[in-house]
Tab-separated table of C-alpha atoms in Angstrom:
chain	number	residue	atom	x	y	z
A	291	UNK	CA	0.000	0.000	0.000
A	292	UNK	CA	1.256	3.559	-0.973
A	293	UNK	CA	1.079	6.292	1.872
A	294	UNK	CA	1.295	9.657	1.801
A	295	UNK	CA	1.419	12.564	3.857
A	296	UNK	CA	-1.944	13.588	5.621
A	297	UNK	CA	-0.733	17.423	5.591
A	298	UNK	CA	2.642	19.445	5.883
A	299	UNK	CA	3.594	18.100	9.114
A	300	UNK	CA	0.776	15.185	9.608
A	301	UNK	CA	1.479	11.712	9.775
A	302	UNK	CA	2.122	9.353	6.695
A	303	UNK	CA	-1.908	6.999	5.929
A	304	UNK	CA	-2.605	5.101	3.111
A	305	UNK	CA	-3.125	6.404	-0.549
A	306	UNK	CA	-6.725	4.623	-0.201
A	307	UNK	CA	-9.039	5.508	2.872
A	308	UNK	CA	-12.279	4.391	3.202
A	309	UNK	CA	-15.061	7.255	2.282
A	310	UNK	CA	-17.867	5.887	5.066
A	311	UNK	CA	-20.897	7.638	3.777
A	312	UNK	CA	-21.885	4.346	2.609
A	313	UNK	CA	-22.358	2.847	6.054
A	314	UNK	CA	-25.490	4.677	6.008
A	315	UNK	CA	-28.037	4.001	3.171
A	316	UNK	CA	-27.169	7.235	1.017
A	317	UNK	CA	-26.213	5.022	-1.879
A	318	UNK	CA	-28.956	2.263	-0.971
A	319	UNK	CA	-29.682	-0.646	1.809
A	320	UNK	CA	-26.862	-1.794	3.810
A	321	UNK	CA	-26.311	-3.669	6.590
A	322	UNK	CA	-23.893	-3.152	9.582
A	323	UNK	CA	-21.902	-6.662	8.624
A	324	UNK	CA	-21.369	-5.724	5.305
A	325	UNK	CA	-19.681	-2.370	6.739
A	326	UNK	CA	-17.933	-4.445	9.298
A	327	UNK	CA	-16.521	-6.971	6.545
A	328	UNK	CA	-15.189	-3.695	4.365
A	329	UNK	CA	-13.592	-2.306	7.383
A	330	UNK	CA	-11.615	-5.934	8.203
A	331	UNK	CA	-10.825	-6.533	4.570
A	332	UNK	CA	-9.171	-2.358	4.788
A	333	UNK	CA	-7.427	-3.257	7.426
A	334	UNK	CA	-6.273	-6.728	6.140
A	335	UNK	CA	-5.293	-4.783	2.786
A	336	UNK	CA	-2.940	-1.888	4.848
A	337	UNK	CA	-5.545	0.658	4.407
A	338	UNK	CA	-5.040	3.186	7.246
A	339	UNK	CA	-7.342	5.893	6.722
A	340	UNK	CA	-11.407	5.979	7.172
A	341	UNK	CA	-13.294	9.258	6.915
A	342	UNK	CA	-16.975	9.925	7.945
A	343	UNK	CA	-19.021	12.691	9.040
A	344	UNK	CA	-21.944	13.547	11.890
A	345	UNK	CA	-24.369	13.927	9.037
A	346	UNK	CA	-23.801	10.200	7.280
A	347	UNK	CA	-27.425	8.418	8.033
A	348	UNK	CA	-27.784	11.033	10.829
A	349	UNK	CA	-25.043	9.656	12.875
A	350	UNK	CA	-25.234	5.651	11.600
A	351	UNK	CA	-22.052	5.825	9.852
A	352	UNK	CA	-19.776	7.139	12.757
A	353	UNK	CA	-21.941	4.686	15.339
A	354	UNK	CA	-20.845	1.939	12.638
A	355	UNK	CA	-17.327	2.455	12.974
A	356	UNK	CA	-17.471	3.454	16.459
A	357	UNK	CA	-19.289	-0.619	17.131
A	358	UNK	CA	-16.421	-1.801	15.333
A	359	UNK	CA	-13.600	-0.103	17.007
A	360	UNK	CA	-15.444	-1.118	20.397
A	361	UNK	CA	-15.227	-4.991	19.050
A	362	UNK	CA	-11.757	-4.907	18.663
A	363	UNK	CA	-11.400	-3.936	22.276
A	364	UNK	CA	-10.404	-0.456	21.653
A	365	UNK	CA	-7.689	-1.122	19.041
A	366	UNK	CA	-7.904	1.710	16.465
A	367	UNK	CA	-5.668	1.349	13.192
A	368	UNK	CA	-6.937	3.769	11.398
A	369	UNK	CA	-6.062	7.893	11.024
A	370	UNK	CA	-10.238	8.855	11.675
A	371	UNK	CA	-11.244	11.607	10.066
A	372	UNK	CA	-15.011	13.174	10.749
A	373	UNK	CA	-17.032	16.545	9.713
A	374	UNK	CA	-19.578	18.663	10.833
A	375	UNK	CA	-21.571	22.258	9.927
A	376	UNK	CA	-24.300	20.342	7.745
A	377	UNK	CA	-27.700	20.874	9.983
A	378	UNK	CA	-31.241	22.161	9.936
A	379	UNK	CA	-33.404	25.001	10.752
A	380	UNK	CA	-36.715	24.930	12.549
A	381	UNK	CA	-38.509	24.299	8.929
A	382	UNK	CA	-36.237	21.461	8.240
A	383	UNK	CA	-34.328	23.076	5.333
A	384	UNK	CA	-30.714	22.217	4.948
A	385	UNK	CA	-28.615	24.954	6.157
A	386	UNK	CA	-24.990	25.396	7.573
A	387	UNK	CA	-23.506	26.543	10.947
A	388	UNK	CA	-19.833	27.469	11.740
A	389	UNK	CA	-20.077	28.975	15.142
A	390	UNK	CA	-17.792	27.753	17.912
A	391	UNK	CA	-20.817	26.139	19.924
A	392	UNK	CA	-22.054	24.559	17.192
A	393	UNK	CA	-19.036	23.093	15.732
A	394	UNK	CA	-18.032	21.763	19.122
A	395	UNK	CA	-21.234	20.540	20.308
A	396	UNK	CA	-21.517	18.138	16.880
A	397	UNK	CA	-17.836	17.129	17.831
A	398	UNK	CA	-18.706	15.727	21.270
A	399	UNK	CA	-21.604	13.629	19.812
A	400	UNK	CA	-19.260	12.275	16.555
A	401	UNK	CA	-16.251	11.579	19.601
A	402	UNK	CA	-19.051	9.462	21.650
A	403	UNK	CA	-20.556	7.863	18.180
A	404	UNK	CA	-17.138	6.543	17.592
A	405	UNK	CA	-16.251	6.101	21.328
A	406	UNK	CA	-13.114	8.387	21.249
A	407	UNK	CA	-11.371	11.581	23.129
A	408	UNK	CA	-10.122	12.561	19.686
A	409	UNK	CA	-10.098	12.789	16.195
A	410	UNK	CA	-7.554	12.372	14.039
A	411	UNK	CA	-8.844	15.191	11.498
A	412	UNK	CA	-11.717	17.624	11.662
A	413	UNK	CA	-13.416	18.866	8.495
A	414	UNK	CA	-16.003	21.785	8.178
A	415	UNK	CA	-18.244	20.439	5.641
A	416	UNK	CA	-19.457	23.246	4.732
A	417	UNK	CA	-19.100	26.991	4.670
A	418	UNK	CA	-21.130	29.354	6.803
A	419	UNK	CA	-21.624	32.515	5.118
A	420	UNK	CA	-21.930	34.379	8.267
A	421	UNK	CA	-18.108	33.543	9.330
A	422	UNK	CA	-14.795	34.432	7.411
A	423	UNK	CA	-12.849	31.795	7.532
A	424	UNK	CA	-10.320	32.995	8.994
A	425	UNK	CA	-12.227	32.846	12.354
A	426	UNK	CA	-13.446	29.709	11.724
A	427	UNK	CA	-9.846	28.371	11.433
A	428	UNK	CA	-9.339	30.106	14.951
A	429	UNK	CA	-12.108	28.169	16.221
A	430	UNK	CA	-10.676	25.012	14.738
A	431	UNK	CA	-7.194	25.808	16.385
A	432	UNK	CA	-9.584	26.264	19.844
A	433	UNK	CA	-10.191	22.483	19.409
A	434	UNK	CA	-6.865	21.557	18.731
A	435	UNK	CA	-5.891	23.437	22.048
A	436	UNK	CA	-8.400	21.229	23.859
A	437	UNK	CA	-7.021	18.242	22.644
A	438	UNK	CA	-10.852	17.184	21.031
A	439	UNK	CA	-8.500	16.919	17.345
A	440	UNK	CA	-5.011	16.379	16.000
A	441	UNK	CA	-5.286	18.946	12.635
A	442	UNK	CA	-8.115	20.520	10.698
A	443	UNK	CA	-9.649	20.683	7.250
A	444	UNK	CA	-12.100	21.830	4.419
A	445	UNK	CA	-14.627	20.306	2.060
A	446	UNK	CA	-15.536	21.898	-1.348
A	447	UNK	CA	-14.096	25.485	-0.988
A	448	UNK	CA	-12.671	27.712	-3.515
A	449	UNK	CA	-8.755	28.153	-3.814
A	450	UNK	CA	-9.017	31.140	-2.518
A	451	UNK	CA	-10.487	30.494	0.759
A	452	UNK	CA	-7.785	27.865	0.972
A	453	UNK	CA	-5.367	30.422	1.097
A	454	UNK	CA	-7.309	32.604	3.466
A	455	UNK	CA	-7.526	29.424	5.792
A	456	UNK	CA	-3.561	28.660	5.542
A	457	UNK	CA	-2.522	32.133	6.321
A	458	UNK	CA	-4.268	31.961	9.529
A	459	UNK	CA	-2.798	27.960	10.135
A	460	UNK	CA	-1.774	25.193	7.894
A	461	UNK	CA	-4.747	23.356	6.514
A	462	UNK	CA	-3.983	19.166	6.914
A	463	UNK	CA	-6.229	18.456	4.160
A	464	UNK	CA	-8.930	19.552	1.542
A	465	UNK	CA	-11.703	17.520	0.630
A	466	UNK	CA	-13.304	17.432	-3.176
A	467	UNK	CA	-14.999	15.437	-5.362
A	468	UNK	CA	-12.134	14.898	-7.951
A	469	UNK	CA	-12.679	11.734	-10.758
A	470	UNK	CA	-12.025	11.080	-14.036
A	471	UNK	CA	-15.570	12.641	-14.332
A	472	UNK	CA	-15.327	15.714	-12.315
A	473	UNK	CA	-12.168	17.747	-12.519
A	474	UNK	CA	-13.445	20.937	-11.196
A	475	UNK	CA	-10.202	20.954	-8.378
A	476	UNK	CA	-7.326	21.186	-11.725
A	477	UNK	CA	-8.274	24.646	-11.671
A	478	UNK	CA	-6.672	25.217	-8.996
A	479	UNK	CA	-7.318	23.654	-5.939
A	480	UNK	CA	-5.038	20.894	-7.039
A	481	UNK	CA	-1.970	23.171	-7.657
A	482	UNK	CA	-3.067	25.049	-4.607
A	483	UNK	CA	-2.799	21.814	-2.379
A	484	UNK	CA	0.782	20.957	-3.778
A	485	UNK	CA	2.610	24.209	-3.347
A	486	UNK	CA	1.163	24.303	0.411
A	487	UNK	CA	1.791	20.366	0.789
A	488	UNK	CA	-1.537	20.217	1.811
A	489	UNK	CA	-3.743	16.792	1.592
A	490	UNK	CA	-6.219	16.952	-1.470
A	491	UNK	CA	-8.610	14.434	-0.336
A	492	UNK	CA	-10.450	13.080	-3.187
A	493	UNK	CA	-14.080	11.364	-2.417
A	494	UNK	CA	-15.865	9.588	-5.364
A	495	UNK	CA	-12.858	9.027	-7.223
A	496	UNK	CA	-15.067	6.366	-9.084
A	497	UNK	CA	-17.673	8.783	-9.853
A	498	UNK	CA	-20.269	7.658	-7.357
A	499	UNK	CA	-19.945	4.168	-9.345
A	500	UNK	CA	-20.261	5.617	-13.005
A	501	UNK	CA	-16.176	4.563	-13.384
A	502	UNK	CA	-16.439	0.749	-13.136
A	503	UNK	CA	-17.326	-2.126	-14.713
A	504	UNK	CA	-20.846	-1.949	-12.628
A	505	UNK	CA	-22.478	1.397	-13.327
A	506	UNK	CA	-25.637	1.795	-11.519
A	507	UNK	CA	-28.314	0.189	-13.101
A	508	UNK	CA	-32.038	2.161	-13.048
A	509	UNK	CA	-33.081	0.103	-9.698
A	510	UNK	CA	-29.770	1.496	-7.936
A	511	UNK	CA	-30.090	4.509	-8.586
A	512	UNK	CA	-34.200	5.011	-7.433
A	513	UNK	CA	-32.983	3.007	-4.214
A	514	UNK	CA	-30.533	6.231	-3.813
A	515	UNK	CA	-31.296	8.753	-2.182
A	516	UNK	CA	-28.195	10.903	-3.707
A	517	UNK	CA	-28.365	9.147	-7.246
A	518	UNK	CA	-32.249	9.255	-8.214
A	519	UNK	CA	-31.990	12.943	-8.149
A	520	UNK	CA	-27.988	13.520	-9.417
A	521	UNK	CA	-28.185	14.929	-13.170
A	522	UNK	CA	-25.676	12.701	-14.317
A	523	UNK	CA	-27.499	9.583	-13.326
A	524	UNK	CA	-30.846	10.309	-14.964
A	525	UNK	CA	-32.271	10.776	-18.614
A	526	UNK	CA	-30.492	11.177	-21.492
A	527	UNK	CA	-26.973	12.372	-19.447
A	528	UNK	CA	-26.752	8.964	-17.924
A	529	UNK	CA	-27.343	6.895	-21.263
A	530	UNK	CA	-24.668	8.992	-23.001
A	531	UNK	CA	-22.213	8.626	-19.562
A	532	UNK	CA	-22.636	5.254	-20.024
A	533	UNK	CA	-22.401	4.792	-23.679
A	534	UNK	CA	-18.782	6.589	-23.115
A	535	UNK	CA	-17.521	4.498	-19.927
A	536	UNK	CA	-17.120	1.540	-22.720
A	537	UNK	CA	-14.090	3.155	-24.163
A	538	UNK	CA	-12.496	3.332	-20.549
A	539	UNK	CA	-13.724	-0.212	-19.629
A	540	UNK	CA	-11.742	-1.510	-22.756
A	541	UNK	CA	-9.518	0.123	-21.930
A	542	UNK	CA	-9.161	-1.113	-18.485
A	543	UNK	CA	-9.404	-4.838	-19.609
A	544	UNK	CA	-6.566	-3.981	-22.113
A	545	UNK	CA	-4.053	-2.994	-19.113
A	546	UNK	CA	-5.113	-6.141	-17.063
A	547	UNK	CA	-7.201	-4.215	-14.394
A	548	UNK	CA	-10.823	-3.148	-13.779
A	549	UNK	CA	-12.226	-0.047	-14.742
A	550	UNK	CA	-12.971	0.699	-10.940
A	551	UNK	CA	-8.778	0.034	-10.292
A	552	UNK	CA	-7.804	2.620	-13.514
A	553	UNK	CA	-9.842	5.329	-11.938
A	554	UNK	CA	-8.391	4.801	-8.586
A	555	UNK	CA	-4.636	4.861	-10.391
A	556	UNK	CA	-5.626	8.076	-12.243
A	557	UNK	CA	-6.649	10.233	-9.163
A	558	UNK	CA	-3.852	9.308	-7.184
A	559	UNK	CA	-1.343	9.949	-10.095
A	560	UNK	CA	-2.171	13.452	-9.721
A	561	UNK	CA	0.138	14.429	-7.426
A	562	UNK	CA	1.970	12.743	-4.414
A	563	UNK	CA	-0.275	14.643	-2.126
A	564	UNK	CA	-3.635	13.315	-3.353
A	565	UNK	CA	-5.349	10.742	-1.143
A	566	UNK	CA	-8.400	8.875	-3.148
A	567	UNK	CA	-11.553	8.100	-0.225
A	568	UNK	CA	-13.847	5.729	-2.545
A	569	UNK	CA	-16.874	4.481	-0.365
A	570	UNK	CA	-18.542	1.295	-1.010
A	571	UNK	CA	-20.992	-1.346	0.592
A	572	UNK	CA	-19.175	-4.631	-0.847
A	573	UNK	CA	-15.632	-6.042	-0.207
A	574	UNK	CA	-15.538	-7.247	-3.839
A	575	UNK	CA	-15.849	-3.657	-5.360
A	576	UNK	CA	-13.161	-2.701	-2.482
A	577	UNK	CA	-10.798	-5.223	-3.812
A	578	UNK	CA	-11.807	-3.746	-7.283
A	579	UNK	CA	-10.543	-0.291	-6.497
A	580	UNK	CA	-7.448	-1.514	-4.422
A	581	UNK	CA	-6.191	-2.592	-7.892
A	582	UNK	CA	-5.431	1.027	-8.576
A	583	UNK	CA	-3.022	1.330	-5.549
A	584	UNK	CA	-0.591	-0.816	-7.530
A	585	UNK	CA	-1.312	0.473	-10.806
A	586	UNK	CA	1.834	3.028	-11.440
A	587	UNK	CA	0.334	4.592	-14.822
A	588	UNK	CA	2.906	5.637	-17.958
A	589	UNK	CA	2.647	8.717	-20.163
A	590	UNK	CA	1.240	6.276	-22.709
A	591	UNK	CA	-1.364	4.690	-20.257
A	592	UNK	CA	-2.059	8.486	-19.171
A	593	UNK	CA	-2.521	9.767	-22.699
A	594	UNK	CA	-4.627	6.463	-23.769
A	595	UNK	CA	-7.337	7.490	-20.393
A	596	UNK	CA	-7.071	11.264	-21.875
A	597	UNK	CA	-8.423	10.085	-25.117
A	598	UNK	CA	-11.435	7.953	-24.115
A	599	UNK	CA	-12.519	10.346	-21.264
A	600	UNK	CA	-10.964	14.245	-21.841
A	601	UNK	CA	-12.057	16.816	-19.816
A	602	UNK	CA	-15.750	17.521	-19.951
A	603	UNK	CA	-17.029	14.572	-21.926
A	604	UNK	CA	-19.537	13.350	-18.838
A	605	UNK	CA	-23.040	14.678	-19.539
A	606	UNK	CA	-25.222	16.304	-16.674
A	607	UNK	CA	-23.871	18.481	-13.674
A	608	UNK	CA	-22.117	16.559	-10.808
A	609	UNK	CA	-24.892	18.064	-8.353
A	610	UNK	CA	-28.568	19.042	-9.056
A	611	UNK	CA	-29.861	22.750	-7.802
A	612	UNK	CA	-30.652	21.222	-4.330
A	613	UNK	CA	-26.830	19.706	-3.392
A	614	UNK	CA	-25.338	22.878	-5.010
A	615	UNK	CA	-26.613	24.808	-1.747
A	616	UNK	CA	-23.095	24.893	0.098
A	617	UNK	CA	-19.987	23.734	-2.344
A	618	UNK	CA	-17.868	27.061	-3.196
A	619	UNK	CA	-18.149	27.303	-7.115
A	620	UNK	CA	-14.537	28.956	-7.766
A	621	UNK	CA	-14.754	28.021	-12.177
C-alpha cells in the first residue's frame, strides 16, 4: 500500500481511505456486517485511513465504525477523520452553521458515536456565510488546544479560501470530489494543495460508481437517495455517460485491471499529495478499487485514459440545484 502525507507536518496513511458515507443508506440498503466486513478486509489490505461525518445516516455511519472499534477492544488502526456544519433550521431546510458552539457541540456527539477523546482530522463540511474563515480556522485551532482533534480541514471550498484558511494555520487536508468525471479541483485547488503540501482528499474518485465495470443500473439509482436525483445519473446524461464508460472499460481490460482500479490509479497519479476516499458497501468492489493502488500509470497509459474520457465529456452536472446549496463554485 502507498502512503502519503496527511498534511505538511501530519502523519504518513494510506493512498486509499475508506469514504464511510456508505455505512449509512445514502447510496442504498446496507447492513452493519457488510460495513464491518469492508472495514476488516481495509485493514487486512494496509488501508489506514477511514473518513466519515456527523451527518452520514444522521449519525449511523460514525456509530458503525465506532461498534467496530469497540469490538476490537479499543484497538484503532486507522487515522479517523469526521465533519460537521451540515444541519437544519426549525422548517427542516438544509442549512450550515460554523459557530464555535455549534461546531463543538456536533464534535462531542461524533467523539461518543465513535467512542473516542479525539479525532484524528476535523473537516467543516461546509461553509457558513456568516463567518470568514479565517475565524473559523481560529475556532478550529480552539479544538486543537483542547485536545478534542489532532489537525483541521475543508470540504468543497474555492482556492481562494484555501489560502485565506492557511494564512491563519496550515490546513492538513482539503476535501473534493475529484474523478475522471469531475475535474473541477485542476483549476486550482489541485496546484493550490501541492505548493502548500496540503492533503487533497479526493471522495468519489469512481464517480459515485459511473467509473467501473458496474455502473448503476435504473433500480440502484431510485434506491438512492443521492443518485435518483444527481443529473448525471438520470435521462439522457446517464445513457450517453454510459455509452462513453465503454471506451475506458476496454480500456481497463486492455491494461489487465478493472475499470474501478484505472480510476483509482488516475486520481492518485495526480500528485503525491492526493489521497483517493472511494466508499462502497461490498468487499468485492473494495478489492476492485485496491487494484489502482498498484497500478503506477505511464505517459502512454495516461494519454490512452485522456483520449477515451478528456475533460468535460460526462453529460449532466455533478450536483442538481438542491446539493449545489453549500460547495464554493470557484470556475
Amino acid at each position: 500500500m502507498q502512503n502519503r502525507q496527511m498534511g505538511p507536518d501530519g502523519p504518513f496513511v494510506s493512498a486509499l481511505g475508506i469514504g464511510a458515507m456508505s455505512f449509512s443508506d445514502m447510496y442504498g440498503p446496507t447492513t452493519k456486517e457488510q460495513s464491518f466486513a469492508i472495514l476488516d478486509r481495509a485493514v487486512e489490505a494496509g488501508v489506514t485511513h477511514i473518513d466519515t461525518a456527523n451527518i452520514y445516516g444522521r449519525g449511523v455511519s460514525e456509530t458503525v465504525i465506532g461498534e467496530w472499534l469497540a469490538n476490537r477492544g479499543g484497538e484503532n488502526p486507522f487515522f479517523i477523520a469526521t465533519k460537521a456544519s451540515i444541519t437544519s433550521d426549525a422548517d427542516g431546510n438544509r442549512t450550515f452553521d460554523n459557530s464555535p458552539e455549534h461546531l463543538e457541540a456536533e464534535l462531542d456527539q461524533s467523539l461518543m458515536r465513535l467512542g473516542l477523546d479525539c479525532v484524528d482530522l476535523f473537516y467543516i463540511h461546509r461553509r457558513d456565510p456568516r463567518f470568514e474563515i479565517e475565524e473559523v480556522s481560529e475556532t478550529l485551532i480552539g479544538l486543537m488546544k483542547k485536545g478534542k482533534i489532532k489537525s483541521f480541514g475543508y470540504s468543497e471550498i474555492a482556492p481562494s479560501s484555501l489560502r485565506r484558511a492557511q494564512a491563519v494555520h496550515p490546513v492538513a487536508a482539503v476535501q473534493n470530489e475529484y474523478s475522471l468525471s469531475t475535474r473541477a479541483p485542476d483549476l486550482g485547488l489541485v496546484q493550490n494543495c501541492a505548493e502548500t503540501r496540503t492533503a487533497m482528499v479526493a471522495f468519489s474518485p469512481v464517480g459515485r460508481g459511473l467509473l467501473t465495470d458496474t455502473p448503476p443500473s435504473a433500480e440502484r439509482i431510485a434506491a438512492s437517495v443521492f443518485l435518483r436525483d444527481n443529473p448525471r445519473f438520470t435521462g439522457r446524461a446517464y445513457q450517453d455517460n454510459l455509452k462513453r464508460m465503454e471506451l475506458l472499460q476496454s480500456l481497463a481490460r486492455d491494461m489487465g485491471i478493472s475499470t474501478a482500479g484505472l480510476a483509482i490509479a488516475w486520481v492518485l497519479s495526480r500528485g503525491d499529495n492526493v489521497i483517493a476516499i472511494p466508499g462502497t458497501r461490498s468487499v468485492e468492489h473494495l478489492n476492485e478499487m485496491l487494484q489502482g493502488t498498484e497500478k503506477t500509470l505511464s505517459a502512454s497509459d495516461l494519454e490512452a485514459i485522456e483520449t477515451a474520457l478528456p475533460v468535460g465529456w460526462a453529460s449532466g452536472d455533478r450536483y442538481g440545484p438542491a446539493q449545489w446549496n453549500g460547495p464554493e463554485q470557484y470556475c
